Amino acid sequence: MKKIKAKKSQRGATLIVVLVMLVLLTLVGLWAIRGSITSLKISTNAQVVALLKQTSDSVFFTLENKTDDELVFTNMRIGDGMLNYTLRPENKGKELVFCVRGETADNFVGSRIGSVVYWQGNAIRNTDMGKNGFCQVGRTADFLSGRNAVLTQVSVRAGSSDRDWEHLMEGDDKETSKSTGIQKVVITATSLIPKLSNSDDSKINECLSNFTSFKDNLVQNETVTDCLANLNVPYSTQEMEYTMKPVRAS
């Protein structure tokens, strides 16, 4: 009888060892799966950031290439040209906004395809030129490609002229100088991927149309990117200030 008990106890010990090994293997497998998922998330985040930055960069590359052409640059500064609207004295503090649409041949054609947004006191104004210029998540034509992944919205406003003296000759002054004033524009490109957010489309649309890209010192408002960040929408915003070159007579 004693020998039989020894065999039974040995069989029980073997079963326990096997069960412990199975638990350990399961834990190791779960750890490996969790590690691979984390690596995948890190890789995906890096890819998203790179894609958004490249998309925003392309706005400036396109604009700079276009303005190298004297005729195109001149057209931008006359009539309903994008720069002409922005630099008019009556439009100071206003932003001209347009959505970069993949199917549009020339997204920089002029103010007629854009909308305007600005602060009037503590209220936002965004209907003076209609609201078609703002990107909308539910409008497939507003995306850069047929995959409907990336939206890019561009805003243009007059830059500050507080430092115009930097461009004057030594001994010259702004009041008596016969040189023309230096004109500057600030261009902001914001790219986002709405599908990677859990926020409602309507809330993202409000971010794109109900805020300016800059902070108004009098209002102390939130910006477009502040609003997108609060909704956890992946985005990339880049801003460039350009000094307008004189147009050479042909």
PDB file of C-alpha atoms in Angstrom:
ATOM      1  CA  MET A   1       0.000   0.000   0.000  1.00  0.00           C
ATOM      2  CA  LYS A   2       2.844   2.397   0.718  1.00  0.00           C
ATOM      3  CA  LYS A   3       4.313   1.893  -2.727  1.00  0.00           C
ATOM      4  CA  ILE A   4       0.967   2.666  -4.357  1.00  0.00           C
ATOM      5  CA  LYS A   5       0.698   5.939  -2.430  1.00  0.00           C
ATOM      6  CA  ALA A   6       4.168   6.982  -3.604  1.00  0.00           C
ATOM      7  CA  LYS A   7       3.203   6.450  -7.237  1.00  0.00           C
ATOM      8  CA  LYS A   8       0.025   8.496  -6.836  1.00  0.00           C
ATOM      9  CA  SER A   9       1.897  11.375  -5.167  1.00  0.00           C
ATOM     10  CA  GLN A  10       4.512  11.378  -7.957  1.00  0.00           C
ATOM     11  CA  ARG A  11       1.792  11.551 -10.611  1.00  0.00           C
ATOM     12  CA  GLY A  12       0.196  14.499  -8.793  1.00  0.00           C
ATOM     13  CA  ALA A  13       3.503  16.351  -8.595  1.00  0.00           C
ATOM     14  CA  THR A  14       4.084  15.848 -12.331  1.00  0.00           C
ATOM     15  CA  LEU A  15       0.642  17.277 -13.096  1.00  0.00           C
ATOM     16  CA  ILE A  16       1.345  20.350 -10.957  1.00  0.00           C
ATOM     17  CA  VAL A  17       4.682  20.930 -12.694  1.00  0.00           C
ATOM     18  CA  VAL A  18       3.013  20.667 -16.125  1.00  0.00           C
ATOM     19  CA  LEU A  19       0.289  23.121 -15.107  1.00  0.00           C
ATOM     20  CA  VAL A  20       2.848  25.604 -13.763  1.00  0.00           C
ATOM     21  CA  MET A  21       4.817  25.389 -17.016  1.00  0.00           C
ATOM     22  CA  LEU A  22       1.634  25.955 -19.025  1.00  0.00           C
ATOM     23  CA  VAL A  23       0.831  29.049 -16.969  1.00  0.00           C
ATOM     24  CA  LEU A  24       4.383  30.364 -17.458  1.00  0.00           C
ATOM     25  CA  LEU A  25       4.233  29.740 -21.209  1.00  0.00           C
ATOM     26  CA  THR A  26       0.866  31.515 -21.358  1.00  0.00           C
ATOM     27  CA  LEU A  27       2.263  34.515 -19.491  1.00  0.00           C
ATOM     28  CA  VAL A  28       5.303  34.643 -21.783  1.00  0.00           C
ATOM     29  CA  GLY A  29       3.015  34.489 -24.821  1.00  0.00           C
ATOM     30  CA  LEU A  30       0.809  37.292 -23.503  1.00  0.00           C
ATOM     31  CA  TRP A  31       3.883  39.414 -22.748  1.00  0.00           C
ATOM     32  CA  ALA A  32       5.181  38.855 -26.289  1.00  0.00           C
ATOM     33  CA  ILE A  33       1.812  39.772 -27.833  1.00  0.00           C
ATOM     34  CA  ARG A  34       1.533  42.902 -25.683  1.00  0.00           C
ATOM     35  CA  GLY A  35       5.070  43.915 -26.617  1.00  0.00           C
ATOM     36  CA  SER A  36       4.361  43.473 -30.333  1.00  0.00           C
ATOM     37  CA  ILE A  37       1.144  45.517 -30.058  1.00  0.00           C
ATOM     38  CA  THR A  38       3.043  48.324 -28.296  1.00  0.00           C
ATOM     39  CA  SER A  39       5.726  48.259 -30.993  1.00  0.00           C
ATOM     40  CA  LEU A  40       3.032  48.383 -33.659  1.00  0.00           C
ATOM     41  CA  LYS A  41       1.413  51.402 -31.988  1.00  0.00           C
ATOM     42  CA  ILE A  42       4.765  53.199 -31.766  1.00  0.00           C
ATOM     43  CA  SER A  43       5.456  52.429 -35.417  1.00  0.00           C
ATOM     44  CA  THR A  44       1.988  53.602 -36.462  1.00  0.00           C
ATOM     45  CA  ASN A  45       2.308  56.842 -34.469  1.00  0.00           C
ATOM     46  CA  ALA A  46       5.661  57.573 -36.088  1.00  0.00           C
ATOM     47  CA  GLN A  47       4.175  56.964 -39.530  1.00  0.00           C
ATOM     48  CA  VAL A  48       1.218  59.253 -38.796  1.00  0.00           C
ATOM     49  CA  VAL A  49       3.490  62.062 -37.590  1.00  0.00           C
ATOM     50  CA  ALA A  50       5.717  61.723 -40.669  1.00  0.00           C
ATOM     51  CA  LEU A  51       2.712  61.709 -43.023  1.00  0.00           C
ATOM     52  CA  LEU A  52       1.161  64.802 -41.442  1.00  0.00           C
ATOM     53  CA  LYS A  53       4.440  66.749 -41.483  1.00  0.00           C
ATOM     54  CA  GLN A  54       5.093  65.874 -45.114  1.00  0.00           C
ATOM     55  CA  THR A  55       1.575  66.918 -46.073  1.00  0.00           C
ATOM     56  CA  SER A  56       1.908  70.286 -44.341  1.00  0.00           C
ATOM     57  CA  ASP A  57       5.369  70.791 -45.870  1.00  0.00           C
ATOM     58  CA  SER A  58       3.975  70.220 -49.351  1.00  0.00           C
ATOM     59  CA  VAL A  59       1.786  73.331 -48.964  1.00  0.00           C
ATOM     60  CA  PHE A  60       4.844  75.558 -48.589  1.00  0.00           C
ATOM     61  CA  PHE A  61       6.805  73.797 -51.333  1.00  0.00           C
ATOM     62  CA  THR A  62       3.891  74.288 -53.739  1.00  0.00           C
ATOM     63  CA  LEU A  63       3.393  77.933 -52.793  1.00  0.00           C
ATOM     64  CA  GLU A  64       7.092  78.799 -53.049  1.00  0.00           C
ATOM     65  CA  ASN A  65       7.368  77.127 -56.437  1.00  0.00           C
ATOM     66  CA  LYS A  66       4.337  79.051 -57.710  1.00  0.00           C
ATOM     67  CA  THR A  67       5.594  82.434 -56.492  1.00  0.00           C
ATOM     68  CA  ASP A  68       8.883  81.909 -58.318  1.00  0.00           C
ATOM     69  CA  ASP A  69       6.854  82.590 -61.461  1.00  0.00           C
ATOM     70  CA  GLU A  70       6.555  86.388 -61.754  1.00  0.00           C
ATOM     71  CA  LEU A  71       3.220  86.230 -63.599  1.00  0.00           C
ATOM     72  CA  VAL A  72       1.629  83.896 -61.047  1.00  0.00           C
ATOM     73  CA  PHE A  73       2.972  85.990 -58.170  1.00  0.00           C
ATOM     74  CA  THR A  74       1.575  89.159 -59.760  1.00  0.00           C
ATOM     75  CA  ASN A  75      -1.860  87.567 -60.174  1.00  0.00           C
ATOM     76  CA  MET A  76      -1.818  86.635 -56.483  1.00  0.00           C
ATOM     77  CA  ARG A  77      -1.358  90.319 -55.610  1.00  0.00           C
ATOM     78  CA  ILE A  78      -4.117  91.796 -57.765  1.00  0.00           C
ATOM     79  CA  GLY A  79      -7.890  91.382 -58.098  1.00  0.00           C
ATOM     80  CA  ASP A  80      -9.201  88.513 -56.013  1.00  0.00           C
ATOM     81  CA  GLY A  81      -5.719  87.057 -55.622  1.00  0.00           C
ATOM     82  CA  MET A  82      -4.982  85.315 -52.346  1.00  0.00           C
ATOM     83  CA  LEU A  83      -2.303  87.797 -51.266  1.00  0.00           C
ATOM     84  CA  ASN A  84      -4.180  90.873 -52.454  1.00  0.00           C
ATOM     85  CA  TYR A  85      -7.162  90.073 -50.238  1.00  0.00           C
ATOM     86  CA  THR A  86      -4.988  89.392 -47.222  1.00  0.00           C
ATOM     87  CA  LEU A  87      -2.912  92.572 -47.485  1.00  0.00           C
ATOM     88  CA  ARG A  88      -5.784  95.026 -47.894  1.00  0.00           C
ATOM     89  CA  PRO A  89      -5.908  97.412 -44.887  1.00  0.00           C
ATOM     90  CA  GLU A  90      -9.590  96.666 -44.261  1.00  0.00           C
ATOM     91  CA  ASN A  91      -8.816  92.966 -43.863  1.00  0.00           C
ATOM     92  CA  LYS A  92      -6.270  93.368 -41.091  1.00  0.00           C
ATOM     93  CA  GLY A  93      -6.838  90.736 -38.413  1.00  0.00           C
ATOM     94  CA  LYS A  94      -8.802  88.502 -40.783  1.00  0.00           C
ATOM     95  CA  GLU A  95      -7.682  85.110 -42.032  1.00  0.00           C
ATOM     96  CA  LEU A  96      -8.375  83.805 -45.512  1.00  0.00           C
ATOM     97  CA  VAL A  97      -8.942  80.048 -45.173  1.00  0.00           C
ATOM     98  CA  PHE A  98      -9.147  77.345 -47.810  1.00  0.00           C
ATOM     99  CA  CYS A  99      -9.096  73.564 -47.891  1.00  0.00           C
ATOM    100  CA  VAL A 100      -6.443  71.853 -50.017  1.00  0.00           C
ATOM    101  CA  ARG A 101      -8.554  69.506 -52.128  1.00  0.00           C
ATOM    102  CA  GLY A 102      -6.997  66.675 -54.083  1.00  0.00           C
ATOM    103  CA  GLU A 103      -9.280  67.099 -57.081  1.00  0.00           C
ATOM    104  CA  THR A 104      -8.772  70.883 -57.352  1.00  0.00           C
ATOM    105  CA  ALA A 105      -6.306  71.858 -60.075  1.00  0.00           C
ATOM    106  CA  ASP A 106      -5.072  75.002 -58.301  1.00  0.00           C
ATOM    107  CA  ASN A 107      -5.806  75.414 -54.602  1.00  0.00           C
ATOM    108  CA  PHE A 108      -4.045  78.803 -54.565  1.00  0.00           C
ATOM    109  CA  VAL A 109      -6.124  80.296 -57.377  1.00  0.00           C
ATOM    110  CA  GLY A 110      -7.588  83.116 -55.279  1.00  0.00           C
ATOM    111  CA  SER A 111      -9.858  84.289 -52.498  1.00  0.00           C
ATOM    112  CA  ARG A 112     -13.001  83.191 -54.378  1.00  0.00           C
ATOM    113  CA  ILE A 113     -12.509  79.571 -53.279  1.00  0.00           C
ATOM    114  CA  GLY A 114     -11.829  80.496 -49.657  1.00  0.00           C
ATOM    115  CA  SER A 115     -13.653  81.646 -46.554  1.00  0.00           C
ATOM    116  CA  VAL A 116     -12.730  84.303 -44.027  1.00  0.00           C
ATOM    117  CA  VAL A 117     -12.635  84.014 -40.240  1.00  0.00           C
ATOM    118  CA  TYR A 118     -11.871  86.638 -37.613  1.00  0.00           C
ATOM    119  CA  TRP A 119     -12.753  87.784 -34.118  1.00  0.00           C
ATOM    120  CA  GLN A 120     -15.181  90.649 -33.623  1.00  0.00           C
ATOM    121  CA  GLY A 121     -15.064  91.378 -29.932  1.00  0.00           C
ATOM    122  CA  ASN A 122     -15.554  88.010 -28.227  1.00  0.00           C
ATOM    123  CA  ALA A 123     -17.538  86.556 -31.135  1.00  0.00           C
ATOM    124  CA  ILE A 124     -16.151  84.654 -34.094  1.00  0.00           C
ATOM    125  CA  ARG A 125     -17.198  85.736 -37.601  1.00  0.00           C
ATOM    126  CA  ASN A 126     -16.916  83.127 -40.351  1.00  0.00           C
ATOM    127  CA  THR A 127     -19.747  83.714 -42.819  1.00  0.00           C
ATOM    128  CA  ASP A 128     -18.664  86.905 -44.636  1.00  0.00           C
ATOM    129  CA  MET A 129     -17.544  84.866 -47.670  1.00  0.00           C
ATOM    130  CA  GLY A 130     -19.557  81.715 -47.006  1.00  0.00           C
ATOM    131  CA  LYS A 131     -18.211  78.584 -45.335  1.00  0.00           C
ATOM    132  CA  ASN A 132     -17.240  76.489 -48.347  1.00  0.00           C
ATOM    133  CA  GLY A 133     -13.549  77.243 -47.856  1.00  0.00           C
ATOM    134  CA  PHE A 134     -13.334  75.393 -44.542  1.00  0.00           C
ATOM    135  CA  CYS A 135     -12.488  71.689 -44.643  1.00  0.00           C
ATOM    136  CA  GLN A 136     -15.354  69.396 -43.638  1.00  0.00           C
ATOM    137  CA  VAL A 137     -14.858  65.811 -42.457  1.00  0.00           C
ATOM    138  CA  GLY A 138     -18.027  64.528 -44.122  1.00  0.00           C
ATOM    139  CA  ARG A 139     -17.194  66.028 -47.537  1.00  0.00           C
ATOM    140  CA  THR A 140     -15.113  63.494 -49.483  1.00  0.00           C
ATOM    141  CA  ALA A 141     -13.952  66.108 -52.008  1.00  0.00           C
ATOM    142  CA  ASP A 142     -12.056  67.893 -49.216  1.00  0.00           C
ATOM    143  CA  PHE A 143      -9.568  65.060 -48.723  1.00  0.00           C
ATOM    144  CA  LEU A 144      -6.231  64.916 -50.480  1.00  0.00           C
ATOM    145  CA  SER A 145      -6.800  61.441 -51.921  1.00  0.00           C
ATOM    146  CA  GLY A 146      -9.485  58.842 -52.517  1.00  0.00           C
ATOM    147  CA  ARG A 147      -8.577  57.081 -49.272  1.00  0.00           C
ATOM    148  CA  ASN A 148     -10.239  59.962 -47.392  1.00  0.00           C
ATOM    149  CA  ALA A 149      -7.506  59.978 -44.762  1.00  0.00           C
ATOM    150  CA  VAL A 150      -5.846  63.403 -44.576  1.00  0.00           C
ATOM    151  CA  LEU A 151      -7.402  66.874 -44.511  1.00  0.00           C
ATOM    152  CA  THR A 152      -5.218  69.961 -44.958  1.00  0.00           C
ATOM    153  CA  GLN A 153      -6.501  73.452 -44.211  1.00  0.00           C
ATOM    154  CA  VAL A 154      -4.478  76.581 -45.000  1.00  0.00           C
ATOM    155  CA  SER A 155      -4.942  80.047 -43.505  1.00  0.00           C
ATOM    156  CA  VAL A 156      -3.352  83.266 -44.751  1.00  0.00           C
ATOM    157  CA  ARG A 157      -3.186  86.555 -42.852  1.00  0.00           C
ATOM    158  CA  ALA A 158      -1.166  89.759 -42.933  1.00  0.00           C
ATOM    159  CA  GLY A 159       1.993  89.607 -40.849  1.00  0.00           C
ATOM    160  CA  SER A 160       3.026  92.173 -38.272  1.00  0.00           C
ATOM    161  CA  SER A 161       4.906  95.216 -39.576  1.00  0.00           C
ATOM    162  CA  ASP A 162       6.216  96.244 -36.159  1.00  0.00           C
ATOM    163  CA  ARG A 163       9.811  95.470 -37.188  1.00  0.00           C
ATOM    164  CA  ASP A 164       9.862  97.210 -40.557  1.00  0.00           C
ATOM    165  CA  TRP A 165      12.873  99.258 -39.380  1.00  0.00           C
ATOM    166  CA  GLU A 166      14.985  96.108 -39.829  1.00  0.00           C
ATOM    167  CA  HIS A 167      14.733  96.616 -43.579  1.00  0.00           C
ATOM    168  CA  LEU A 168      15.696 100.298 -43.632  1.00  0.00           C
ATOM    169  CA  MET A 169      19.123 101.677 -44.438  1.00  0.00           C
ATOM    170  CA  GLU A 170      21.242 103.127 -41.626  1.00  0.00           C
ATOM    171  CA  GLY A 171      20.283 106.779 -41.081  1.00  0.00           C
ATOM    172  CA  ASP A 172      16.843 106.280 -42.661  1.00  0.00           C
ATOM    173  CA  ASP A 173      13.558 106.323 -40.781  1.00  0.00           C
ATOM    174  CA  LYS A 174      10.061 105.016 -41.478  1.00  0.00           C
ATOM    175  CA  GLU A 175       8.371 108.427 -41.556  1.00  0.00           C
ATOM    176  CA  THR A 176      10.669 110.107 -44.068  1.00  0.00           C
ATOM    177  CA  SER A 177      11.799 107.098 -46.084  1.00  0.00           C
ATOM    178  CA  LYS A 178      10.686 107.061 -49.700  1.00  0.00           C
ATOM    179  CA  SER A 179      10.983 103.301 -49.889  1.00  0.00           C
ATOM    180  CA  THR A 180       7.781 101.283 -50.004  1.00  0.00           C
ATOM    181  CA  GLY A 181       6.695  99.564 -46.820  1.00  0.00           C
ATOM    182  CA  ILE A 182       7.607  95.949 -46.282  1.00  0.00           C
ATOM    183  CA  GLN A 183       4.610  93.636 -46.527  1.00  0.00           C
ATOM    184  CA  LYS A 184       4.521  90.293 -44.756  1.00  0.00           C
ATOM    185  CA  VAL A 185       2.103  87.404 -44.771  1.00  0.00           C
ATOM    186  CA  VAL A 186       1.796  84.488 -42.354  1.00  0.00           C
ATOM    187  CA  ILE A 187       0.699  81.165 -43.788  1.00  0.00           C
ATOM    188  CA  THR A 188      -0.408  78.312 -41.545  1.00  0.00           C
ATOM    189  CA  ALA A 189      -0.941  74.758 -42.797  1.00  0.00           C
ATOM    190  CA  THR A 190      -2.807  72.310 -40.570  1.00  0.00           C
ATOM    191  CA  SER A 191      -3.071  68.650 -41.563  1.00  0.00           C
ATOM    192  CA  LEU A 192      -5.159  66.127 -39.629  1.00  0.00           C
ATOM    193  CA  ILE A 193      -6.436  62.550 -39.787  1.00  0.00           C
ATOM    194  CA  PRO A 194     -10.019  62.548 -38.470  1.00  0.00           C
ATOM    195  CA  LYS A 195     -10.438  58.750 -38.644  1.00  0.00           C
ATOM    196  CA  LEU A 196      -7.847  58.264 -35.898  1.00  0.00           C
ATOM    197  CA  SER A 197     -10.026  60.182 -33.446  1.00  0.00           C
ATOM    198  CA  ASN A 198     -13.119  59.102 -31.533  1.00  0.00           C
ATOM    199  CA  SER A 199     -14.594  62.602 -31.719  1.00  0.00           C
ATOM    200  CA  ASP A 200     -17.770  63.397 -33.637  1.00  0.00           C
ATOM    201  CA  ASP A 201     -17.273  64.808 -37.132  1.00  0.00           C
ATOM    202  CA  SER A 202     -19.351  67.839 -36.200  1.00  0.00           C
ATOM    203  CA  LYS A 203     -16.981  68.763 -33.364  1.00  0.00           C
ATOM    204  CA  ILE A 204     -13.935  68.488 -35.642  1.00  0.00           C
ATOM    205  CA  ASN A 205     -15.713  70.645 -38.227  1.00  0.00           C
ATOM    206  CA  GLU A 206     -16.315  73.267 -35.545  1.00  0.00           C
ATOM    207  CA  CYS A 207     -12.581  73.340 -34.779  1.00  0.00           C
ATOM    208  CA  LEU A 208     -11.822  74.024 -38.442  1.00  0.00           C
ATOM    209  CA  SER A 209     -14.386  76.780 -38.936  1.00  0.00           C
ATOM    210  CA  ASN A 210     -14.943  78.438 -35.542  1.00  0.00           C
ATOM    211  CA  PHE A 211     -11.365  79.332 -34.598  1.00  0.00           C
ATOM    212  CA  THR A 212      -8.441  81.265 -36.042  1.00  0.00           C
ATOM    213  CA  SER A 213      -4.955  79.791 -36.345  1.00  0.00           C
ATOM    214  CA  PHE A 214      -3.516  82.531 -34.106  1.00  0.00           C
ATOM    215  CA  LYS A 215      -4.261  83.955 -30.680  1.00  0.00           C
ATOM    216  CA  ASP A 216      -5.906  87.369 -30.635  1.00  0.00           C
ATOM    217  CA  ASN A 217      -4.312  89.383 -27.838  1.00  0.00           C
ATOM    218  CA  LEU A 218      -7.605  91.097 -27.016  1.00  0.00           C
ATOM    219  CA  VAL A 219      -9.738  87.945 -26.994  1.00  0.00           C
ATOM    220  CA  GLN A 220      -7.184  85.434 -25.640  1.00  0.00           C
ATOM    221  CA  ASN A 221      -8.914  82.791 -27.709  1.00  0.00           C
ATOM    222  CA  GLU A 222      -8.152  79.154 -28.375  1.00  0.00           C
ATOM    223  CA  THR A 223      -6.777  78.303 -31.802  1.00  0.00           C
ATOM    224  CA  VAL A 224      -7.677  75.647 -34.358  1.00  0.00           C
ATOM    225  CA  THR A 225      -4.903  73.409 -33.050  1.00  0.00           C
ATOM    226  CA  ASP A 226      -5.926  73.945 -29.420  1.00  0.00           C
ATOM    227  CA  CYS A 227      -9.394  72.709 -30.339  1.00  0.00           C
ATOM    228  CA  LEU A 228      -8.055  69.667 -32.240  1.00  0.00           C
ATOM    229  CA  ALA A 229      -5.719  68.797 -29.367  1.00  0.00           C
ATOM    230  CA  ASN A 230      -8.625  68.884 -26.901  1.00  0.00           C
ATOM    231  CA  LEU A 231     -10.448  66.358 -29.107  1.00  0.00           C
ATOM    232  CA  ASN A 232      -7.338  64.122 -29.393  1.00  0.00           C
ATOM    233  CA  VAL A 233      -7.303  64.472 -33.177  1.00  0.00           C
ATOM    234  CA  PRO A 234      -3.863  63.697 -34.701  1.00  0.00           C
ATOM    235  CA  TYR A 235      -2.623  66.856 -36.421  1.00  0.00           C
ATOM    236  CA  SER A 236       0.436  68.730 -37.580  1.00  0.00           C
ATOM    237  CA  THR A 237       0.554  72.524 -37.821  1.00  0.00           C
ATOM    238  CA  GLN A 238       3.342  74.477 -39.467  1.00  0.00           C
ATOM    239  CA  GLU A 239       3.569  78.245 -39.839  1.00  0.00           C
ATOM    240  CA  MET A 240       5.770  80.360 -42.071  1.00  0.00           C
ATOM    241  CA  GLU A 241       6.136  84.137 -42.327  1.00  0.00           C
ATOM    242  CA  TYR A 242       7.045  85.495 -45.747  1.00  0.00           C
ATOM    243  CA  THR A 243       8.267  88.944 -46.735  1.00  0.00           C
ATOM    244  CA  MET A 244       6.759  90.021 -50.039  1.00  0.00           C
ATOM    245  CA  LYS A 245       9.315  90.592 -52.765  1.00  0.00           C
ATOM    246  CA  PRO A 246       8.764  93.509 -55.177  1.00  0.00           C
ATOM    247  CA  VAL A 247       7.224  92.599 -58.513  1.00  0.00           C
ATOM    248  CA  ARG A 248       9.631  93.282 -61.340  1.00  0.00           C
ATOM    249  CA  ALA A 249       8.239  95.146 -64.332  1.00  0.00           C
ATOM    250  CA  SER A 250       8.509  93.229 -67.578  1.00  0.00           C
TER     251      SER A 250
END
